[in-house]
Structures are given as structure tokens and as C-alpha cells.
XYZ file of C-alpha atoms in Angstrom:
635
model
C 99.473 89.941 107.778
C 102.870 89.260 105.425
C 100.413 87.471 103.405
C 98.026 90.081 102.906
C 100.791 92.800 102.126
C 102.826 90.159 99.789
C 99.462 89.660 97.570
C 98.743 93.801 97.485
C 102.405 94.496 96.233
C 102.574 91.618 94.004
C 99.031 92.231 91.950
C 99.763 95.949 92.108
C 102.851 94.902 90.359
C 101.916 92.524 87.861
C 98.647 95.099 86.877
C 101.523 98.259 86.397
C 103.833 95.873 84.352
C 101.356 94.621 81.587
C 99.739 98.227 81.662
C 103.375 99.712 81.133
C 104.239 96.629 78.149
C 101.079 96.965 76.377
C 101.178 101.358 76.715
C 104.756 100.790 75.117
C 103.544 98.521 72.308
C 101.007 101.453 71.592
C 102.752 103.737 71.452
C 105.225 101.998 68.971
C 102.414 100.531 66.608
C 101.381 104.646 66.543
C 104.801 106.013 65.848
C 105.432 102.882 62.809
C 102.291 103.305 61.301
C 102.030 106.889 61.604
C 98.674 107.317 62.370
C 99.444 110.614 64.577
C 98.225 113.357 61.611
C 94.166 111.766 62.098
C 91.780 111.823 65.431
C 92.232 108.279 65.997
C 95.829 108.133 66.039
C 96.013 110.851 68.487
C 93.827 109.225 70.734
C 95.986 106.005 70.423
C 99.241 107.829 71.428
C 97.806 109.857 74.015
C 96.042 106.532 75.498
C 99.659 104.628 74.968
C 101.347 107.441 77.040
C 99.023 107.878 79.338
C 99.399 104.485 80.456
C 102.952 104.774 80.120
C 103.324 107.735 82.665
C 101.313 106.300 85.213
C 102.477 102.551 84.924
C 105.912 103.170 85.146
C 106.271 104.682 88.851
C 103.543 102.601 90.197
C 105.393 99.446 89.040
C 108.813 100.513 90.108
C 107.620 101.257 93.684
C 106.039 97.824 94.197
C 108.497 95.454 92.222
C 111.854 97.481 94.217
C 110.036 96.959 96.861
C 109.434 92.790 96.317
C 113.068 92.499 95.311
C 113.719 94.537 98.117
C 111.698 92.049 100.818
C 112.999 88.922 99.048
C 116.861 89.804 99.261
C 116.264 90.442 103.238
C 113.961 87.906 104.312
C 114.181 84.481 103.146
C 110.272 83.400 103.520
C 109.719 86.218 101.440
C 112.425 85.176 98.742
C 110.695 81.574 98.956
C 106.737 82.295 99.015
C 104.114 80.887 96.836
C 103.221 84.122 96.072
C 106.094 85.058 94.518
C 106.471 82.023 92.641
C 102.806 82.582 91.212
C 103.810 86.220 90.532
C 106.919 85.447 88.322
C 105.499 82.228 86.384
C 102.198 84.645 85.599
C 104.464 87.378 84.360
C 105.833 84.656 81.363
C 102.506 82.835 81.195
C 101.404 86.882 80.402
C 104.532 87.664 77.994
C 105.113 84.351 76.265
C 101.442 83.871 75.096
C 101.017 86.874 73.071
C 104.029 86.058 71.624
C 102.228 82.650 70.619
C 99.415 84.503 69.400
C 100.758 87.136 67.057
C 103.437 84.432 65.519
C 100.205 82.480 64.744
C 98.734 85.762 63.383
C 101.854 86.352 61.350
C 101.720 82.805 59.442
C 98.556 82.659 59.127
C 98.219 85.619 57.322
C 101.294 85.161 55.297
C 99.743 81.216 54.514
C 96.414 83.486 53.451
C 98.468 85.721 51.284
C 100.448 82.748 49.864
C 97.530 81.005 48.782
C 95.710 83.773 47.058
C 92.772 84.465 49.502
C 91.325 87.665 51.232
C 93.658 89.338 53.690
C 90.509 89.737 56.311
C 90.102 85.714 56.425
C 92.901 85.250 58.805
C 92.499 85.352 62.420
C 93.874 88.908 62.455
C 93.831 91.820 60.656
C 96.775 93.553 62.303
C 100.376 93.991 60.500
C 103.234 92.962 60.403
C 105.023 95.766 62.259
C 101.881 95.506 64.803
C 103.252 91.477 65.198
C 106.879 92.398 65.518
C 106.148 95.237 67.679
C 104.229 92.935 70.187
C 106.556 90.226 69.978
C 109.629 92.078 70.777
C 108.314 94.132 73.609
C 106.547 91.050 75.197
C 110.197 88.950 74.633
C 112.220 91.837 76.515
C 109.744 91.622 79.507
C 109.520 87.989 79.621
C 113.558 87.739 79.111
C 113.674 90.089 82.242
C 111.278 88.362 84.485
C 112.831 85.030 83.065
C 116.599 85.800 84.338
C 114.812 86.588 88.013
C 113.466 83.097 87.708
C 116.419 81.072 86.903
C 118.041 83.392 89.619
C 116.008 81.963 92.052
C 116.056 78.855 91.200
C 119.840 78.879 91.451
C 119.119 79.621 95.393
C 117.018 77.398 96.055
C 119.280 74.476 97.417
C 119.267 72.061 99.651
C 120.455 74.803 102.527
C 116.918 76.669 102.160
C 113.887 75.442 103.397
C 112.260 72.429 101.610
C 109.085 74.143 101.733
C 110.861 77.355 99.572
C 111.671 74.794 96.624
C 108.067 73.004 97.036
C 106.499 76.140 96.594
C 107.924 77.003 93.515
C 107.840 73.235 92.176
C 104.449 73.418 92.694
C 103.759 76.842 90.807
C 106.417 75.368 88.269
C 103.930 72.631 87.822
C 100.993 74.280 87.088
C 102.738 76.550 84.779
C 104.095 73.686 82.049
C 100.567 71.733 82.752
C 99.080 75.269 81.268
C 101.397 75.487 78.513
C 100.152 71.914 77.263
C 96.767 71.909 77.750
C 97.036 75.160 75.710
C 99.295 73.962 73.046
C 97.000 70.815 72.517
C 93.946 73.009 72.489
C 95.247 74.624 69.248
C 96.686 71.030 68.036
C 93.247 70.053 68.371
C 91.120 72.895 66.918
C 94.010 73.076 64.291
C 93.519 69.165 62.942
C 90.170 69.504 63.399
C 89.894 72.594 60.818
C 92.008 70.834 58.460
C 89.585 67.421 58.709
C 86.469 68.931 58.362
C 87.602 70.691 55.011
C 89.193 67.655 53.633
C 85.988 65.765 54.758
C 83.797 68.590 53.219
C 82.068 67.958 49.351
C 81.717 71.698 47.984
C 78.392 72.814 46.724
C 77.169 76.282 45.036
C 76.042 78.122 47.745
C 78.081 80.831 48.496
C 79.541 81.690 51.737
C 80.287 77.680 52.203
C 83.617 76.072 53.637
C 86.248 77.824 51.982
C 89.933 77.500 51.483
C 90.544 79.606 54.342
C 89.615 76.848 56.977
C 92.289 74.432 56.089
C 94.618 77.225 56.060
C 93.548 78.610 59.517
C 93.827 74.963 60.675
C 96.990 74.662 59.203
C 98.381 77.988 60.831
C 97.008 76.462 64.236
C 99.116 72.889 63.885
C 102.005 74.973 63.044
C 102.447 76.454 66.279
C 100.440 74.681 68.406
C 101.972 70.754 67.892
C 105.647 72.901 68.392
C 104.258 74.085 71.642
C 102.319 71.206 72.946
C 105.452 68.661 72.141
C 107.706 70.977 73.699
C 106.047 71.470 76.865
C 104.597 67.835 77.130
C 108.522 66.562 76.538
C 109.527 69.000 79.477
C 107.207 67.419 81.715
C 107.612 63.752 80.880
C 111.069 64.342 81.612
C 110.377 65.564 84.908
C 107.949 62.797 85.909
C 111.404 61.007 87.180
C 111.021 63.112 90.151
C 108.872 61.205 92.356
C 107.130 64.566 93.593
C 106.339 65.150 90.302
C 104.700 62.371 89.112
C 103.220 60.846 92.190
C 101.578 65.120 92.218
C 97.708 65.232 92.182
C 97.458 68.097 89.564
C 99.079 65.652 87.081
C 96.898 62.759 87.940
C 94.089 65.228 87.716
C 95.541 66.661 83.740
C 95.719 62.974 82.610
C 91.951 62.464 83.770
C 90.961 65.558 81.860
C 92.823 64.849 79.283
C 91.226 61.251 79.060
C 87.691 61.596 80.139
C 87.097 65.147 77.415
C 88.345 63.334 75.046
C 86.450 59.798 75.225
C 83.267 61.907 76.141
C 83.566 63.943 72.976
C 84.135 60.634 71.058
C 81.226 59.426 72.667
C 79.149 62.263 71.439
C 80.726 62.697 67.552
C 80.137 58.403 67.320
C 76.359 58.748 68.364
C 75.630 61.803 65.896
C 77.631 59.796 62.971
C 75.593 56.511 63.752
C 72.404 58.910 64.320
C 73.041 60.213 60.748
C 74.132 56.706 58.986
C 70.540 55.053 60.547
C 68.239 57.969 59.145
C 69.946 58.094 55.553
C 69.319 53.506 55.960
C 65.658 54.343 57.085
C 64.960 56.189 53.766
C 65.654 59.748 54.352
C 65.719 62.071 51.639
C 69.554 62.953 51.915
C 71.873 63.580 49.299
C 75.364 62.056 49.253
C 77.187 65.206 49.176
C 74.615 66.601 52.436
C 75.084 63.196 54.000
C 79.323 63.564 54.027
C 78.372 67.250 55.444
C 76.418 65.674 58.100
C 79.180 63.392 58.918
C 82.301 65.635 58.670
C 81.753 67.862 61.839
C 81.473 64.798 64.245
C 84.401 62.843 62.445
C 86.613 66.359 61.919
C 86.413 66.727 65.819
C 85.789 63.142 67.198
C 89.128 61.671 65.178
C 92.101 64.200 66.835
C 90.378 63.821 70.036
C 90.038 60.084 70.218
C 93.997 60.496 69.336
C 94.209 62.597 72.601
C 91.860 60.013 74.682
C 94.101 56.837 73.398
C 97.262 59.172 73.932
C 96.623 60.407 77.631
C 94.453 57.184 78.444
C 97.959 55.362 78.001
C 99.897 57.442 80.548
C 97.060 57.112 82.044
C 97.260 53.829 82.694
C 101.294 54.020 83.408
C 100.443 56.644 85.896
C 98.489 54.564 87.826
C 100.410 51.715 87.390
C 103.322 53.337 88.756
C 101.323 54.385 92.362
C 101.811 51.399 94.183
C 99.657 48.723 95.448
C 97.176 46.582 93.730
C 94.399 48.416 96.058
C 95.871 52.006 95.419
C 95.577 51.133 91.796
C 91.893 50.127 91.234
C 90.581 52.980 93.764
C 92.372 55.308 91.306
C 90.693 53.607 88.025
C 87.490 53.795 89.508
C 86.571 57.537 89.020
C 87.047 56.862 85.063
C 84.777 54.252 85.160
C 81.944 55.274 86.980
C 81.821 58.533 85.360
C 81.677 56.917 81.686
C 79.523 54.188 83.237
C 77.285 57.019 84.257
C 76.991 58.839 81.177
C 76.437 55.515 79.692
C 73.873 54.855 82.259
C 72.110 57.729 81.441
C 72.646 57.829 77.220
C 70.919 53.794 77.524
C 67.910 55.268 79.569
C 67.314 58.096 77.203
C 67.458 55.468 74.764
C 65.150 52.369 75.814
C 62.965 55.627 76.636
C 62.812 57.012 73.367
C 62.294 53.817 71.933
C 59.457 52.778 73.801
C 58.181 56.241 73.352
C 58.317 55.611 69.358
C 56.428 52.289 69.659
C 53.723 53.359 71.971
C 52.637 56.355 69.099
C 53.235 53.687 66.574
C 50.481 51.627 67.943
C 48.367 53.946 69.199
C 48.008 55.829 66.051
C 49.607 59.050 66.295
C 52.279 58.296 64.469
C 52.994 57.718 60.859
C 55.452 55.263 60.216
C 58.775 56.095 59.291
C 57.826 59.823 58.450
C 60.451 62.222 58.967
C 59.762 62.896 62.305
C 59.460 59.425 63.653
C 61.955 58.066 61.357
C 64.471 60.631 63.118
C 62.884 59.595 67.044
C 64.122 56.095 66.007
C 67.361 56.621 64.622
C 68.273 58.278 67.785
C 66.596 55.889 69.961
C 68.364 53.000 68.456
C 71.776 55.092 68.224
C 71.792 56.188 72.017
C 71.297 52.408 72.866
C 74.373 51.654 70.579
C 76.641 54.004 71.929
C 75.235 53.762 75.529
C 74.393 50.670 76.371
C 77.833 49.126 75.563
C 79.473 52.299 77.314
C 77.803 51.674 80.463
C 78.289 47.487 80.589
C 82.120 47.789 79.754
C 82.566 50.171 82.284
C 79.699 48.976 84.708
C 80.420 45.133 84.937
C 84.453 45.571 86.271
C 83.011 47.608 89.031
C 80.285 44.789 89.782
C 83.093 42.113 90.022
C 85.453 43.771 91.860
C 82.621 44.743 94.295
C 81.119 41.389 94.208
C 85.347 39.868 95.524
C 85.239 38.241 98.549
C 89.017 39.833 99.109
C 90.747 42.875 100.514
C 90.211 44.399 96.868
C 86.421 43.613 96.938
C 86.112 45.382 100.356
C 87.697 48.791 99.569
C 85.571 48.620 96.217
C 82.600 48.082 98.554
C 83.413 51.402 101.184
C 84.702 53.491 97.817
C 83.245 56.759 98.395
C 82.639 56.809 94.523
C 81.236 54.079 94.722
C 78.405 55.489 97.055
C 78.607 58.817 94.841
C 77.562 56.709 92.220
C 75.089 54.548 93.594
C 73.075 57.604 95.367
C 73.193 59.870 92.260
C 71.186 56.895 90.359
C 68.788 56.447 93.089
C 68.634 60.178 93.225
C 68.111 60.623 89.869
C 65.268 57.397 89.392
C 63.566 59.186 92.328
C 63.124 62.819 91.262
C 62.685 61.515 87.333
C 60.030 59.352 89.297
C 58.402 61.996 91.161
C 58.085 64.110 88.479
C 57.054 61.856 85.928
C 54.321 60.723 88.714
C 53.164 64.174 89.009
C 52.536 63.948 85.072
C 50.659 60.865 85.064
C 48.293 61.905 87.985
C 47.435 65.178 86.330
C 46.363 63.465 83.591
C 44.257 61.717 85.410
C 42.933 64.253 87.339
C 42.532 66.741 84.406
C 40.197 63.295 82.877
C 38.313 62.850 85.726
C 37.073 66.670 86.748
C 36.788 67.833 82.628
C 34.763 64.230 82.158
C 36.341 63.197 78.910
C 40.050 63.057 77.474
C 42.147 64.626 75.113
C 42.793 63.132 71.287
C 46.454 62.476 72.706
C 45.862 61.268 76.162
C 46.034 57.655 76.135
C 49.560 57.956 73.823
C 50.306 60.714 76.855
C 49.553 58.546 79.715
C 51.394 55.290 78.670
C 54.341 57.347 77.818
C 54.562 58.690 81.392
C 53.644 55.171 82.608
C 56.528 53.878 80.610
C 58.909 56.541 81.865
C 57.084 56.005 85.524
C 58.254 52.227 85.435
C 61.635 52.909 83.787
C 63.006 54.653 86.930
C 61.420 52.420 89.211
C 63.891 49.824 87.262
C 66.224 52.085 88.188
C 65.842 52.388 91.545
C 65.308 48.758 92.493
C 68.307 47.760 90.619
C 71.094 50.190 92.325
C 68.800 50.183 95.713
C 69.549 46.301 95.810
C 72.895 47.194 94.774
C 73.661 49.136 97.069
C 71.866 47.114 99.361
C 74.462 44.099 98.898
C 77.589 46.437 99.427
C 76.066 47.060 102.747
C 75.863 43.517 104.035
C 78.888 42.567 102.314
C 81.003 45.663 103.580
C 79.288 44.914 107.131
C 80.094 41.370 107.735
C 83.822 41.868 106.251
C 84.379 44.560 108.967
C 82.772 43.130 111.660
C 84.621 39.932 111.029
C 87.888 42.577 111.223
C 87.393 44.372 114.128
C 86.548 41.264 115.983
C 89.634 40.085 115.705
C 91.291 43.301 116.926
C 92.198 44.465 120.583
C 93.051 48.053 121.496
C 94.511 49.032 124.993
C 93.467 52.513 126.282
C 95.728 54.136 128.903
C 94.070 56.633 131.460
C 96.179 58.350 133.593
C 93.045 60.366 135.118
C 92.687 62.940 132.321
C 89.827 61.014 131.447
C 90.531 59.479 128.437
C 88.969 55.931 128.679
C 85.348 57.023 128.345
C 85.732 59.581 125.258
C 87.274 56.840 123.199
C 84.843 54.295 124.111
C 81.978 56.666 123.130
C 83.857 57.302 120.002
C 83.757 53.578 118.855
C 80.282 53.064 120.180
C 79.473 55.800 117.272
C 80.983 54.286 114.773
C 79.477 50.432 115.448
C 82.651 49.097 116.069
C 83.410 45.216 117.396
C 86.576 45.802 118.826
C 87.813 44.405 121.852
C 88.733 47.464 124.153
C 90.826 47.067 127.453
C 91.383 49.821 130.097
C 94.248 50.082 131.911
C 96.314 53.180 133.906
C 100.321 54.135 132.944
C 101.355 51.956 136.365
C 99.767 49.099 135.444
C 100.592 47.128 132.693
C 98.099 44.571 131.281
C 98.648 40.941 130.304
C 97.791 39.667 126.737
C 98.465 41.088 123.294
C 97.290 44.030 121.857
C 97.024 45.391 118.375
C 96.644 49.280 119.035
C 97.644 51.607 122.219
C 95.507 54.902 122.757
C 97.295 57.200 125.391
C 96.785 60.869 125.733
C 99.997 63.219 124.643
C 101.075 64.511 127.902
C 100.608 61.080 129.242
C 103.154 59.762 126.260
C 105.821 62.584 127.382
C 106.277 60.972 130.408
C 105.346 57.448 129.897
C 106.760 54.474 131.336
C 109.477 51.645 129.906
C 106.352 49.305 128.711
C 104.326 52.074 126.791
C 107.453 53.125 125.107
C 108.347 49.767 124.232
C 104.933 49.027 122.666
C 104.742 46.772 119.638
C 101.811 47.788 118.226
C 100.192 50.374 116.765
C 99.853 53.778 118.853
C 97.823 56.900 118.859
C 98.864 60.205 120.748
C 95.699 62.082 121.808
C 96.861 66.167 121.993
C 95.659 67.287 124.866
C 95.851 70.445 127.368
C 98.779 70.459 129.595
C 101.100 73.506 131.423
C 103.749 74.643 129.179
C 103.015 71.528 126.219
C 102.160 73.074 122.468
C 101.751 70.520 119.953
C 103.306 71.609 116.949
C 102.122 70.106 113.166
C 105.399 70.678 111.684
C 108.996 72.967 112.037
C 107.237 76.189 111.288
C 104.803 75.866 113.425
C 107.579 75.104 116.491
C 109.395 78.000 115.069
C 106.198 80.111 115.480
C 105.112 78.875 119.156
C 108.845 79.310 119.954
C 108.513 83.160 119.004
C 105.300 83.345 120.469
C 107.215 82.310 124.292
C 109.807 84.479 123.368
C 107.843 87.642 122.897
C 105.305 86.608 125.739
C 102.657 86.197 124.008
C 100.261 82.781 124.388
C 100.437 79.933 122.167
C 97.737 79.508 120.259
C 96.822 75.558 119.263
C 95.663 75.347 115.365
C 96.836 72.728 112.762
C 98.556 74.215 110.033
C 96.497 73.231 106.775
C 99.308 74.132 103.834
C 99.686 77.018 101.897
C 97.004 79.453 101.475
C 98.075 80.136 98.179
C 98.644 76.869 96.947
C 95.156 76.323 97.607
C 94.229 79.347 95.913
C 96.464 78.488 92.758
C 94.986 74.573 93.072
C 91.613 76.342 92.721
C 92.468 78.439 89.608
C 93.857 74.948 88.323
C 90.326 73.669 88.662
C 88.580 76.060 86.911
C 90.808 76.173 84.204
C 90.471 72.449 84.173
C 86.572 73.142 83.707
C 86.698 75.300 81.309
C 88.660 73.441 79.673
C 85.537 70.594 79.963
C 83.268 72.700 79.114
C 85.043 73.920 75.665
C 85.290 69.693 74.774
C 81.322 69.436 76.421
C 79.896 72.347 73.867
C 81.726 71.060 70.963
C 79.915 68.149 72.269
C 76.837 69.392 72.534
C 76.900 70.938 69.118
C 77.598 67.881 67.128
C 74.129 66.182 68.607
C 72.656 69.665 68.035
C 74.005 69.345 64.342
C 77.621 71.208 63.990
């Protein structure tokens, strides 16, 4: 229920505050540029205090109201909610500061350089800069002061979960600031390449000027930003919450995998282009370097950003731990650029096959433009893919093929089966579908009694895609195949070797557990035994039921081995996760009420702001993707 109202008065808040900020920032852009006398500068003021007069009293009611709460109660002074509340507030003030700074030099760089005022990003003023930045600053200044004030509280006599809350929120918030501080480093180098890559022609409305200016505006405040932020957090990666914390493991795989993916992309377009100008295409030097210089403009800062983040990568995961640990974290970068390769190869032999089958069969006219293109790509996509796939393909393979602890987690990775099932998903539908082809062909042949000028070159193509995924499938069926055995006959081996010792102590225990292990297949040597009676030999694990374990005797208690507590019902026995939750059941007694037995799963809101981390993340994916996606579709 506290929950529920903290998120209303907290959103009601934040909505009132920026409608309040950005009502005042009308209303001063209307007064300085004294647009009052006409229509439209009426409207503006009335719409500036309009939002003005009703923001103000909404937003003081709800944010008295959260200082209020979090002076009196400490869980309120402490929630996530809160946290997220006051780093959104500077995430919401502090980037349109960003943005109209970047408006202001770029438009003074425009002006300097002699070019069109309406070429820059913006076409606002000055005063209309100024105006936003200083509003935005006082409100972020504010907010700021009630975040360092809470900060300063939050010592070692609070709660750890009050400081985890807001080092997790704190997280998230500088992860933001560099992804978007790079995103502008980026898109800024990238402007500035493709214009000093770029031969001018004489058509008009060509790369101008403007673009290395824009791109220069962009590195000016972006790299600032970016190296700032980054710096913060590589200073804080001493603290082993924060770097042994998923979101930055999950940042550096981003950060790695968009940019080796767009690399990936911008080197097969720049090959694709090199082979058709070799093959005799009619292509002009000058349209040739234009071909070249969207793919190189983007492909060179982000292969900076893949050999960059792939380092820390690399000392991220070095830094987890254990030899095992280590590879099972490598492995999701491989087998996703393994995949991709994978996939690029396929297209590849494919297309290639494709281009010698009309070849032969006389439908195509050798190297015209059209089939001089199908085999430039063909040929690039098995340059770029092929070795993609086989550097990343063949460590898996011989860590999987290790007759050693390393080789058997490899074996049971769940990626590892990910993998493995999305090929033989993928060769199976591709084969379905392609079989469905061929055997309307054949069908459409045999009822019509004759056959098409094209359908011979139509049939072997589908045969040839038809046998291509059965290659597939055979391949990472027998693949997957071995794993099995392998993974099978290490753990049997394992759990022969291991005894486990199940007390009952007639809450029937015993027969559950064996049940449980029947399930699974297991090979382990179970004993049964009752809390009086203590059994000869040497055991690896114990099983005994909680309230059995509350009042066990000396030799239970004194157990070597491994143990596991079942919960179970018993009179007046709640079995709490954590201190909260004994706090809560302790309340519930108090007040009469029943306890009620759930495990506590973490914050709802960290979960919530985790989520919101992910989709930024995509998007984020998706932006590197479509730039991606254009340079194959010609940028």
C-alpha cells in the first residue's frame, strides 16, 4: 500500500515540477523577446502561465508532502522510489542544459564559419539558450542539494538496504550519462569522418560544410560529458558492489557487442563495394570514395568503442573470480557473434550457389550488373562471416570438447543449449519452408503438364537451399548430440560417487526427496535414517526438514557435510528470508494478525528501474542495428 501511495505522490510530483520549469522558461523567452503585441505571443504567455498557475500548487502539495514522509519515517527517507525520483529530476534538468549548450556552439561555430543560421541543429536564440539553461540549473541545483543531503544520512547506522537502494539508482544514473555522452561522441566523429572522407561534386544540395561543423559541435560536448561520467564510474569500480554489479557487466556487453556488430556490417558493405568496382563496374573514383565513406565514417569511431569497452571487458571478467566463472561469462559474446556469423556465412554459400546455378543454367548473363552485384555480396558475406563465426565458433568447440570441470559447465551452459536449439530451429523452419517451395513446384509441373522458362533454375535453387539447412541441422543435431553423452557420463560418474543422508522425523520427508531425485535421473546414493538414530559411514550431504533442525540432536548439529533445511509447516515457526521480513512477521504477531509465508523477491522498483535499464539498453541496439542496416542498404 506505501508503495502504491509513494509512486502516486512522487510522479504527481515530478509531472508538476517540469510543467512548472518549462511554464517559467515560457514565459521568460515571451517577456525577452517580446512577442506579447502579436496572436502568437499571446498564446505563448497565456500557455506559459497557465501552466504556471496550476503547476505550482499541485507540486507543492505532493513534494511537502514527500519531504514531509521522509523526515518521519525512515523507509520512506530510504526507498527506491525516492532515489529514482531525485536522480530523474537531474537526469530531466541537466540534459537540456546539454542540449541547448550544444545548440549555442553550434550555432555560434555556423555563424563563425560563414554558413546559414537555419543549418544548425536549432533555430532558437540565444536568450531562448540562456533562458533554458538557467532555469533548468536552479531546479537541478535544488533537487541536487536534497541529494547530497541524503546521501550525508545514509551511514552505516541506517539500514544497508537504504544505501543499496540509492547505489543502485546512483548506478543507473552515471551508466545513462555515458552511454549518452558517447552517443554524441560517436555521431559527432562520425559527422566529421564522413565529410573529410567525402569528394565534392556539382550537384547541389550535397555534403556541405555544415556537417563537419555539426559533428564538430557534437565532440565538443559530448567527449566532455562521456569522459567525465566514464572517469566517475571507473573510479567507483573499487567498490566491489560496484563493479562485481550486473548492470555494468551488462553496459560493457552493449557497449562491445553494438559496436563489433556495426563493424561487422560497415566492413562487409566496404568489401561489397571494393569487389564490384574489381569486377568491372562502371563506378567513378569520386562515387566509389562516396560509397565507401558512410561505412568507414561510422564503422572507424565505433570499432574505437568495441576495442575500448571490449578491453574492460575483458578486465571485468577477469576480475570475477574463478577460471569457470570466467569462461561462462565470455560465452554470451561469443555465441552471439558466432551466430551472426553463422548466419552472414549461410546467406553467403547461399547466394553463391544461387549465382552459379543461373550461371549455368542460362538465366544469367555473366558479370552484368545484376549478377556482378549477387557475387560481390556472396563472396563478401563469406569474408566477413565465415571467419566471424570460426574465431568465435571453434573456442566454444574446444572448451566443450575438455574432458575437465571447464569442459563440463561448457557442456550444461544454458547458452550453450540457446545456441544449439536456435540453429536447429532455424535449419528446420528454413527447411520446412523451403520444402514447401520445392514441392509446389512440383506440383504446379505435374497438374499444369509443362514448366515454366525459370523452373529448373527455381527448383535447384530451393534444392540447394533445401540441402543447405539439412547441413545445418545434422551438424549442430550431432553437436548437440555429443554434449549430451559427454555431459551424461561426467555426471553420472559424479553423483555416483556421492551419498546423501535424509532425516525423517515422521513429517514425511524421506519419500518427497526421493521422488525428487528420481525426476531428475540422479545416481546418488541415498540413505534414510530418523533424528534418534544416527547412521554409520560417511556422508556428503544431510537433508532434514526445518522444524526437525530447530530441535535436532548433538550429531545433526555437528554434521560435516553439506546440509539442506526443508521449510516446512509447524505451530508458531515462520521462516523469514531476511531482517525485514522477521520485522514484518514480528508485527504481524503483535497486531494479531496471521503470518503469511512468501519469499521476499527484492525491490519492486529496482526491478522496475532494471527494466527501464533494458530498454534503454535496446534502444540503444537498435540505434547501432539501423545505422547498421543502412550501410548494407547503402547510407
Amino acid at each position: 500500500m506505501k508503495s502504491i501511495r509513494r509512486l502516486y505522490f512522487y510522479l504527481v510530483a515530478f509531472i508538476s515540477v517540469e510543467v512548472v520549469l518549462w511554464g517559467l522558461i515560457g514565459l521568460l523567452r515571451s517577456t525577452v523577446n517580446q512577442t506579447v503585441s502579436s496572436g502568437g505571443g499571446a498564446e505563448t504567455l497565456a500557455r506559459a502561465l497557465a501552466l504556471i498557475l496550476v503547476g505550482v500548487p499541485i507540486f507543492l502539495v505532493h513534494w511537502l508532502w514527500a519531504q514531509r514522509a521522509s523526515a518521519r519515517d525512515e523507509e520512506e527517507k530510504t526507498a527506491s522510489l525516492r532515489a529514482v525520483f531525485l536522480y530523474a529530476i537531474l537526469l530531466a534538468t541537466l540534459i537540456p542544459i546539454v542540449q541547448n549548450t550544444l545548440s549555442f556552439i553550434d550555432r555560434a561555430l555556423i555563424q563563425t564559419t560563414g554558413l546559414r543560421p537555419e543549418l544548425a541543429f536549432s533555430q532558437q536564440t540565444l536568450a531562448d539558450n540562456f533562458i533554458a539553461i538557467l532555469m533548468n540549473g536552479i531546479v537541478a541545483a535544488y533537487f541536487w542539494n536534497i541529494l547530497r543531503g541524503e546521501w550525508a544520512t545514509l551511514n552505516d547506522s541506517l539500514a544497508g538496504a537504504g544505501k543499496e537502494n540509492f547505489s543502485d539508482v546512483r548506478r543507473l544514473y552515471r551508466y545513462i550519462w555515458t552511454l549518452y555522452g558517447l552517443l554524441m561522441t560517436v555521431f559527432g566523429a562520425q559527422q566529421v569522418l564522413r565529410f573529410l572522407f567525402y569528394i565534392p561534386g556539382d550537384i547541389l544540395g550535397e555534403l556541405g560544410r555544415e556537417v563537419v561543423v555539426n559533428g564538430t559541435a557534437l565532440l565538443l560536448i559530448g567527449t566532455p560529458v562521456w569522459a567525465l561520467s566514464w572517469r566517475v564510474i571507473q573510479d567507483s569500480l573499487t567498490d566491489p558492489a560496484e563493479g562485481g554489479s550486473t548492470l555494468c557487466l551488462g553496459i560493457l556487453y552493449l557497449l562491445a557487442l553494438g559496436g563489433v556488430i556495426t563493424v561487422i556490417t560497415a566492413a562487409w558493405n566496404v568489401t561489397d563495394t571494393i569487389l564490384t568496382a574489381l569486377l568491372g563496374g562502371e563506378t567513378s573514383f569520386r562515387e566509389f570514395a562516396r560509397e565507401i565513406s558512410g561505412p568507414l565514417s561510422i564503422g572507424i569511431p565505433l570499432g574505437v568503442v568495441w576495442a575500448y569497452y571490449g578491453y574492460w571487458l575483458n578486465r571485468h571478467i577477469e576480475g570475477a573470480g574463478e577460471t569457470v566463472k570466467q569462461e561462462g561469462m565470455k560465452r554470451l559474446y561469443h555465441y552471439i557473434l558466432s551466430f551472426i556469423g553463422l548466419i552472414v556465412s549461410f546467406v553467403g554459400v547461399a547466394s553463391l550457389i544461387s549465382f552459379t546455378i543461373d550461371i549455368v543454367t542460362g538465366h544469367g548473363v555473366l558479370m552484368s550488373e545484376t549478377y556482378r552485384s549477387q557475387f560481390a555480396s556472396s563472396i563478401s558475406s563469406l569474408i566477413v562471416g565465415l571467419p566471424l563465426w570460426l574465431v568465435n565458433w571453434r573456442p566454444m568447440q574446444v572448451q566443450a570438447l575438455a574432458v575437465n570441470e571447464l569442459g563440463d559447465h561448457a557442456r550444461r551452459s544454458v547458452l550453450r543449449k540457446f545456441y544449439l536449439y536456435l540453429a536447429l530451429f532455424a535449419s528446420v523452419i528454413g527447411g520446412m519452408v523451403t520444402a514447401v517451395g520445392l514441392i509446389y513446384q512440383l506440383i504446379v509441373a505435374v497438374l499444369e503438364g509443362e514448366t515454366g522458362m525459370g523452373f529448373v533454375t527455381d527448383v535447384l535453387n530451393l534444392t540447394q537451399l533445401l540441402i543447405l539447412f539439412a547441413v545445418l541441422l545434422v551438424y549442430h543435431l550431432s553437436v548437440l548430440r555429443r554434449d549430451g553423452e559427454s555431459a551424461k557420463d561426467a555426471l553420472a560418474e559424479k553423483q555416483s560417487g556421492y551419498s546423501v543422508l535424509v532425516v525423517d522425523s515422521g513429517d514425511g520427508l524421506a519419500e518427497p526427496v526421493k521422488a525428487a531425485l528420481g525426476k531428475l535421473g540422479s545416481q546418488m546414493r541415498v540413505t534414510v535414517t530418523t533424528p534418534t538414530s544416527k547412521p554409520d559411514g560417511n556422508f556428503n550431504a544431510l537433508v532434514v526438514s526445518g522444524a526437525a533442525a530447530m530441535n535436532a540432536p548433538e550429531w545433526i548439529r555437528s554434521f560435516g557435510g553439506n546440509r539442506i533445511v526443508v521449510q516446512n509447516e509447524a505451530p508458531n515457526l515462520a521462516w523469514a528470508e531476511d531482517a525485514a521480513q522477521a520485522g514484518q512477521f514480528l508485527r504481524q504477531w503483535a497486531e494479531g494478525e496471521e503470518v503469511r509465508r512468501q519469499k521476499q523477491s527484492g525491490s519492486v522498483w529496482m526491478i522496475v528501474i532494471y527494466v527501464f535499464a533494458a530498454l534503454f539498453a535496446l534502444q540503444f541496439l537498435l540505434i547501432l542495428l539501423t545505422i547498421g542496416i543502412s550501410l548494407v542498404a547503402g547510407f
